[in-house]
């Protein structure tokens, strides 16, 4: 079986989750996704209050990358990437993930070799993911992803909108909700089940399972809007561009799990 990269990340819902815990989960997601790509590894962490993103990446596999990760790199919601190279030498950091443009920071699992470079965009590397990023930078997220020609599972940070986006087309992507604790996503479903122990929560909702998302289709798009000026404890919305899945909102303070009608105690 041929894999094209692995992605993962955690969006904490409470300040009770320490940087140490976030870092350990990031390391776990890197290890679980390492089989999907060993040419380069990377991490991005988003300081919501300062509206800055820290990016750290190296041309090395996860087992060599992880010992160099420091707690100071963790400043908020965090995403990780294991790269299997397609186009672009991993020795050039501009070809590795996360990729940070002027407006968005993203990680990508998939391949889009048929997408054509935009003449007005100033490219820094040769990776096809940067071409995908250029379309999102130029046309915006919703219009940009409609122009994808290939496969993609994306996680995108938008400091300008204070919004975290997830998108799936062909490539695998799983999103779990740990009540009152965090959203965690990954290219591998098994890795999400193990995170609960690290968070001290055994129960999880897998939002991409058939029990939770009936008629879930490829091409699904989610935006997680952080509406709290940096404190991840109030409402977080999840919405879809398709009409068959509806709208969901989570409020850890009120212990509600929105429009699908699935509550927790």
mmCIF file of N, CA, C and O in Angstrom, residues 6-56:
data_model
loop_
_atom_site.group_PDB
_atom_site.id
_atom_site.type_symbol
_atom_site.label_atom_id
_atom_site.label_comp_id
_atom_site.label_asym_id
_atom_site.label_seq_id
_atom_site.Cartn_x
_atom_site.Cartn_y
_atom_site.Cartn_z
ATOM 1 N N UNK A 6 0.716 11.881 6.279
ATOM 2 C CA UNK A 6 -0.208 11.704 7.386
ATOM 3 C C UNK A 6 -0.325 13.014 8.143
ATOM 4 O O UNK A 6 0.654 13.752 8.273
ATOM 5 N N UNK A 7 -1.538 13.330 8.612
ATOM 6 C CA UNK A 7 -1.758 14.569 9.347
ATOM 7 C C UNK A 7 -2.475 14.286 10.662
ATOM 8 O O UNK A 7 -3.105 13.239 10.839
ATOM 9 N N UNK A 8 -2.376 15.225 11.584
ATOM 10 C CA UNK A 8 -3.068 15.096 12.856
ATOM 11 C C UNK A 8 -3.030 16.418 13.598
ATOM 12 O O UNK A 8 -2.280 17.339 13.234
ATOM 13 N N UNK A 9 -3.846 16.523 14.651
ATOM 14 C CA UNK A 9 -3.831 17.757 15.425
ATOM 15 C C UNK A 9 -4.810 17.734 16.572
ATOM 16 O O UNK A 9 -5.668 16.850 16.672
ATOM 17 N N UNK A 10 -4.665 18.716 17.458
ATOM 18 C CA UNK A 10 -5.544 18.841 18.622
ATOM 19 C C UNK A 10 -5.978 20.291 18.790
ATOM 20 O O UNK A 10 -5.164 21.214 18.688
ATOM 21 N N UNK A 11 -7.280 20.480 19.040
ATOM 22 C CA UNK A 11 -7.841 21.792 19.348
ATOM 23 C C UNK A 11 -8.414 21.732 20.754
ATOM 24 O O UNK A 11 -9.513 21.217 20.967
ATOM 25 N N UNK A 12 -7.677 22.205 21.758
ATOM 26 C CA UNK A 12 -8.155 22.135 23.140
ATOM 27 C C UNK A 12 -9.366 23.028 23.366
ATOM 28 O O UNK A 12 -9.474 24.115 22.804
ATOM 29 N N UNK A 13 -10.275 22.557 24.190
ATOM 30 C CA UNK A 13 -11.484 23.308 24.523
ATOM 31 C C UNK A 13 -11.408 23.940 25.906
ATOM 32 O O UNK A 13 -12.332 24.612 26.321
ATOM 33 N N UNK A 14 -10.333 23.694 26.603
ATOM 34 C CA UNK A 14 -10.196 24.223 27.947
ATOM 35 C C UNK A 14 -8.728 24.506 28.236
ATOM 36 O O UNK A 14 -7.843 23.824 27.723
ATOM 37 N N UNK A 15 -8.476 25.505 29.070
ATOM 38 C CA UNK A 15 -7.104 25.812 29.460
ATOM 39 C C UNK A 15 -6.549 24.797 30.440
ATOM 40 O O UNK A 15 -5.366 24.845 30.787
ATOM 41 N N UNK A 16 -7.392 23.874 30.896
ATOM 42 C CA UNK A 16 -6.931 22.843 31.811
ATOM 43 C C UNK A 16 -5.998 21.855 31.129
ATOM 44 O O UNK A 16 -5.282 21.107 31.805
ATOM 45 N N UNK A 17 -6.026 21.823 29.801
ATOM 46 C CA UNK A 17 -5.119 20.949 29.066
ATOM 47 C C UNK A 17 -3.768 21.656 28.940
ATOM 48 O O UNK A 17 -3.660 22.689 28.288
ATOM 49 N N UNK A 18 -2.768 21.099 29.565
ATOM 50 C CA UNK A 18 -1.459 21.752 29.641
ATOM 51 C C UNK A 18 -0.704 21.642 28.318
ATOM 52 O O UNK A 18 -1.013 20.824 27.457
ATOM 53 N N UNK A 19 0.324 22.491 28.201
ATOM 54 C CA UNK A 19 1.204 22.412 27.030
ATOM 55 C C UNK A 19 1.890 21.057 26.965
ATOM 56 O O UNK A 19 2.122 20.514 25.879
ATOM 57 N N UNK A 20 2.196 20.512 28.132
ATOM 58 C CA UNK A 20 2.841 19.202 28.187
ATOM 59 C C UNK A 20 1.939 18.136 27.573
ATOM 60 O O UNK A 20 2.396 17.293 26.790
ATOM 61 N N UNK A 21 0.649 18.182 27.908
ATOM 62 C CA UNK A 21 -0.301 17.210 27.364
ATOM 63 C C UNK A 21 -0.465 17.384 25.865
ATOM 64 O O UNK A 21 -0.477 16.410 25.114
ATOM 65 N N UNK A 22 -0.581 18.643 25.413
ATOM 66 C CA UNK A 22 -0.717 18.903 23.972
ATOM 67 C C UNK A 22 0.506 18.388 23.225
ATOM 68 O O UNK A 22 0.390 17.759 22.167
ATOM 69 N N UNK A 23 1.689 18.613 23.796
ATOM 70 C CA UNK A 23 2.917 18.151 23.161
ATOM 71 C C UNK A 23 2.955 16.627 23.100
ATOM 72 O O UNK A 23 3.343 16.051 22.070
ATOM 73 N N UNK A 24 2.542 15.967 24.168
ATOM 74 C CA UNK A 24 2.546 14.504 24.177
ATOM 75 C C UNK A 24 1.562 13.946 23.148
ATOM 76 O O UNK A 24 1.834 12.932 22.494
ATOM 77 N N UNK A 25 0.412 14.602 22.991
ATOM 78 C CA UNK A 25 -0.563 14.165 21.987
ATOM 79 C C UNK A 25 -0.008 14.398 20.587
ATOM 80 O O UNK A 25 -0.166 13.550 19.691
ATOM 81 N N UNK A 26 0.663 15.530 20.383
ATOM 82 C CA UNK A 26 1.287 15.812 19.088
ATOM 83 C C UNK A 26 2.322 14.744 18.751
ATOM 84 O O UNK A 26 2.381 14.252 17.612
ATOM 85 N N UNK A 27 3.125 14.371 19.720
ATOM 86 C CA UNK A 27 4.125 13.324 19.509
ATOM 87 C C UNK A 27 3.450 12.000 19.178
ATOM 88 O O UNK A 27 3.897 11.257 18.282
ATOM 89 N N UNK A 28 2.393 11.688 19.894
ATOM 90 C CA UNK A 28 1.641 10.453 19.650
ATOM 91 C C UNK A 28 1.089 10.420 18.226
ATOM 92 O O UNK A 28 1.197 9.397 17.532
ATOM 93 N N UNK A 29 0.524 11.535 17.769
ATOM 94 C CA UNK A 29 -0.035 11.593 16.420
ATOM 95 C C UNK A 29 1.054 11.465 15.363
ATOM 96 O O UNK A 29 0.837 10.875 14.294
ATOM 97 N N UNK A 30 2.229 12.010 15.634
ATOM 98 C CA UNK A 30 3.352 11.851 14.718
ATOM 99 C C UNK A 30 3.770 10.388 14.618
ATOM 100 O O UNK A 30 3.988 9.859 13.518
ATOM 101 N N UNK A 31 3.873 9.732 15.752
ATOM 102 C CA UNK A 31 4.259 8.316 15.760
ATOM 103 C C UNK A 31 3.222 7.464 15.036
ATOM 104 O O UNK A 31 3.566 6.584 14.238
ATOM 105 N N UNK A 32 1.952 7.738 15.297
ATOM 106 C CA UNK A 32 0.886 6.938 14.686
ATOM 107 C C UNK A 32 0.808 7.144 13.177
ATOM 108 O O UNK A 32 0.350 6.273 12.446
ATOM 109 N N UNK A 33 1.241 8.302 12.702
ATOM 110 C CA UNK A 33 1.159 8.608 11.271
ATOM 111 C C UNK A 33 2.492 8.422 10.544
ATOM 112 O O UNK A 33 2.575 8.639 9.334
ATOM 113 N N UNK A 34 3.511 7.974 11.266
ATOM 114 C CA UNK A 34 4.849 7.916 10.673
ATOM 115 C C UNK A 34 4.924 6.950 9.495
ATOM 116 O O UNK A 34 5.719 7.148 8.567
ATOM 117 N N UNK A 35 4.108 5.903 9.510
ATOM 118 C CA UNK A 35 4.118 4.943 8.410
ATOM 119 C C UNK A 35 3.654 5.572 7.107
ATOM 120 O O UNK A 35 3.949 5.088 6.018
ATOM 121 N N UNK A 36 2.958 6.698 7.220
ATOM 122 C CA UNK A 36 2.405 7.354 6.039
ATOM 123 C C UNK A 36 3.398 8.301 5.366
ATOM 124 O O UNK A 36 3.139 8.775 4.261
ATOM 125 N N UNK A 37 4.499 8.607 6.042
ATOM 126 C CA UNK A 37 5.489 9.500 5.436
ATOM 127 C C UNK A 37 6.703 9.670 6.311
ATOM 128 O O UNK A 37 6.574 10.041 7.480
ATOM 129 N N UNK A 38 7.895 9.399 5.762
ATOM 130 C CA UNK A 38 9.115 9.500 6.544
ATOM 131 C C UNK A 38 10.166 10.425 5.963
ATOM 132 O O UNK A 38 11.314 10.426 6.404
ATOM 133 N N UNK A 39 9.780 11.247 4.991
ATOM 134 C CA UNK A 39 10.756 12.129 4.347
ATOM 135 C C UNK A 39 10.931 13.460 5.080
ATOM 136 O O UNK A 39 11.973 14.103 4.961
ATOM 137 N N UNK A 40 9.909 13.880 5.801
ATOM 138 C CA UNK A 40 9.981 15.119 6.578
ATOM 139 C C UNK A 40 8.866 15.113 7.618
ATOM 140 O O UNK A 40 7.860 14.410 7.461
ATOM 141 N N UNK A 41 9.051 15.892 8.673
ATOM 142 C CA UNK A 41 8.050 16.011 9.736
ATOM 143 C C UNK A 41 7.910 17.475 10.113
ATOM 144 O O UNK A 41 8.860 18.249 9.985
ATOM 145 N N UNK A 42 6.709 17.851 10.580
ATOM 146 C CA UNK A 42 6.510 19.250 10.929
ATOM 147 C C UNK A 42 5.408 19.450 11.945
ATOM 148 O O UNK A 42 4.570 18.569 12.164
ATOM 149 N N UNK A 43 5.420 20.636 12.570
ATOM 150 C CA UNK A 43 4.432 21.009 13.590
ATOM 151 C C UNK A 43 4.117 22.493 13.453
ATOM 152 O O UNK A 43 5.003 23.303 13.177
ATOM 153 N N UNK A 44 2.853 22.835 13.640
ATOM 154 C CA UNK A 44 2.430 24.237 13.727
ATOM 155 C C UNK A 44 1.552 24.394 14.953
ATOM 156 O O UNK A 44 0.668 23.555 15.199
ATOM 157 N N UNK A 45 1.781 25.437 15.742
ATOM 158 C CA UNK A 45 0.979 25.701 16.923
ATOM 159 C C UNK A 45 0.549 27.159 16.906
ATOM 160 O O UNK A 45 1.348 28.052 16.602
ATOM 161 N N UNK A 46 -0.713 27.393 17.249
ATOM 162 C CA UNK A 46 -1.358 28.693 17.023
ATOM 163 C C UNK A 46 -1.649 29.380 18.345
ATOM 164 O O UNK A 46 -2.446 28.911 19.155
ATOM 165 N N UNK A 47 -1.011 30.504 18.568
ATOM 166 C CA UNK A 47 -1.286 31.356 19.725
ATOM 167 C C UNK A 47 -2.459 32.262 19.359
ATOM 168 O O UNK A 47 -2.294 33.247 18.640
ATOM 169 N N UNK A 48 -3.647 31.918 19.845
ATOM 170 C CA UNK A 48 -4.856 32.651 19.475
ATOM 171 C C UNK A 48 -4.799 34.100 19.966
ATOM 172 O O UNK A 48 -5.158 35.026 19.254
ATOM 173 N N UNK A 49 -4.335 34.301 21.198
ATOM 174 C CA UNK A 49 -4.345 35.637 21.782
ATOM 175 C C UNK A 49 -3.403 36.578 21.051
ATOM 176 O O UNK A 49 -3.726 37.734 20.789
ATOM 177 N N UNK A 50 -2.219 36.107 20.701
ATOM 178 C CA UNK A 50 -1.250 36.925 19.962
ATOM 179 C C UNK A 50 -1.463 36.827 18.461
ATOM 180 O O UNK A 50 -0.852 37.579 17.696
ATOM 181 N N UNK A 51 -2.309 35.875 18.053
ATOM 182 C CA UNK A 51 -2.631 35.660 16.646
ATOM 183 C C UNK A 51 -1.371 35.369 15.825
ATOM 184 O O UNK A 51 -1.173 35.901 14.738
ATOM 185 N N UNK A 52 -0.542 34.503 16.381
ATOM 186 C CA UNK A 52 0.689 34.099 15.709
ATOM 187 C C UNK A 52 0.775 32.576 15.657
ATOM 188 O O UNK A 52 0.272 31.888 16.537
ATOM 189 N N UNK A 53 1.420 32.083 14.629
ATOM 190 C CA UNK A 53 1.598 30.638 14.453
ATOM 191 C C UNK A 53 3.086 30.313 14.455
ATOM 192 O O UNK A 53 3.869 30.923 13.724
ATOM 193 N N UNK A 54 3.469 29.367 15.297
ATOM 194 C CA UNK A 54 4.840 28.872 15.327
ATOM 195 C C UNK A 54 4.928 27.639 14.440
ATOM 196 O O UNK A 54 4.122 26.707 14.582
ATOM 197 N N UNK A 55 5.880 27.625 13.518
ATOM 198 C CA UNK A 55 6.079 26.485 12.624
ATOM 199 C C UNK A 55 7.479 25.927 12.830
ATOM 200 O O UNK A 55 8.462 26.670 12.821
ATOM 201 N N UNK A 56 7.535 24.624 13.027
ATOM 202 C CA UNK A 56 8.820 23.938 13.156
ATOM 203 C C UNK A 56 8.771 22.691 12.277
ATOM 204 O O UNK A 56 7.850 21.880 12.390
#
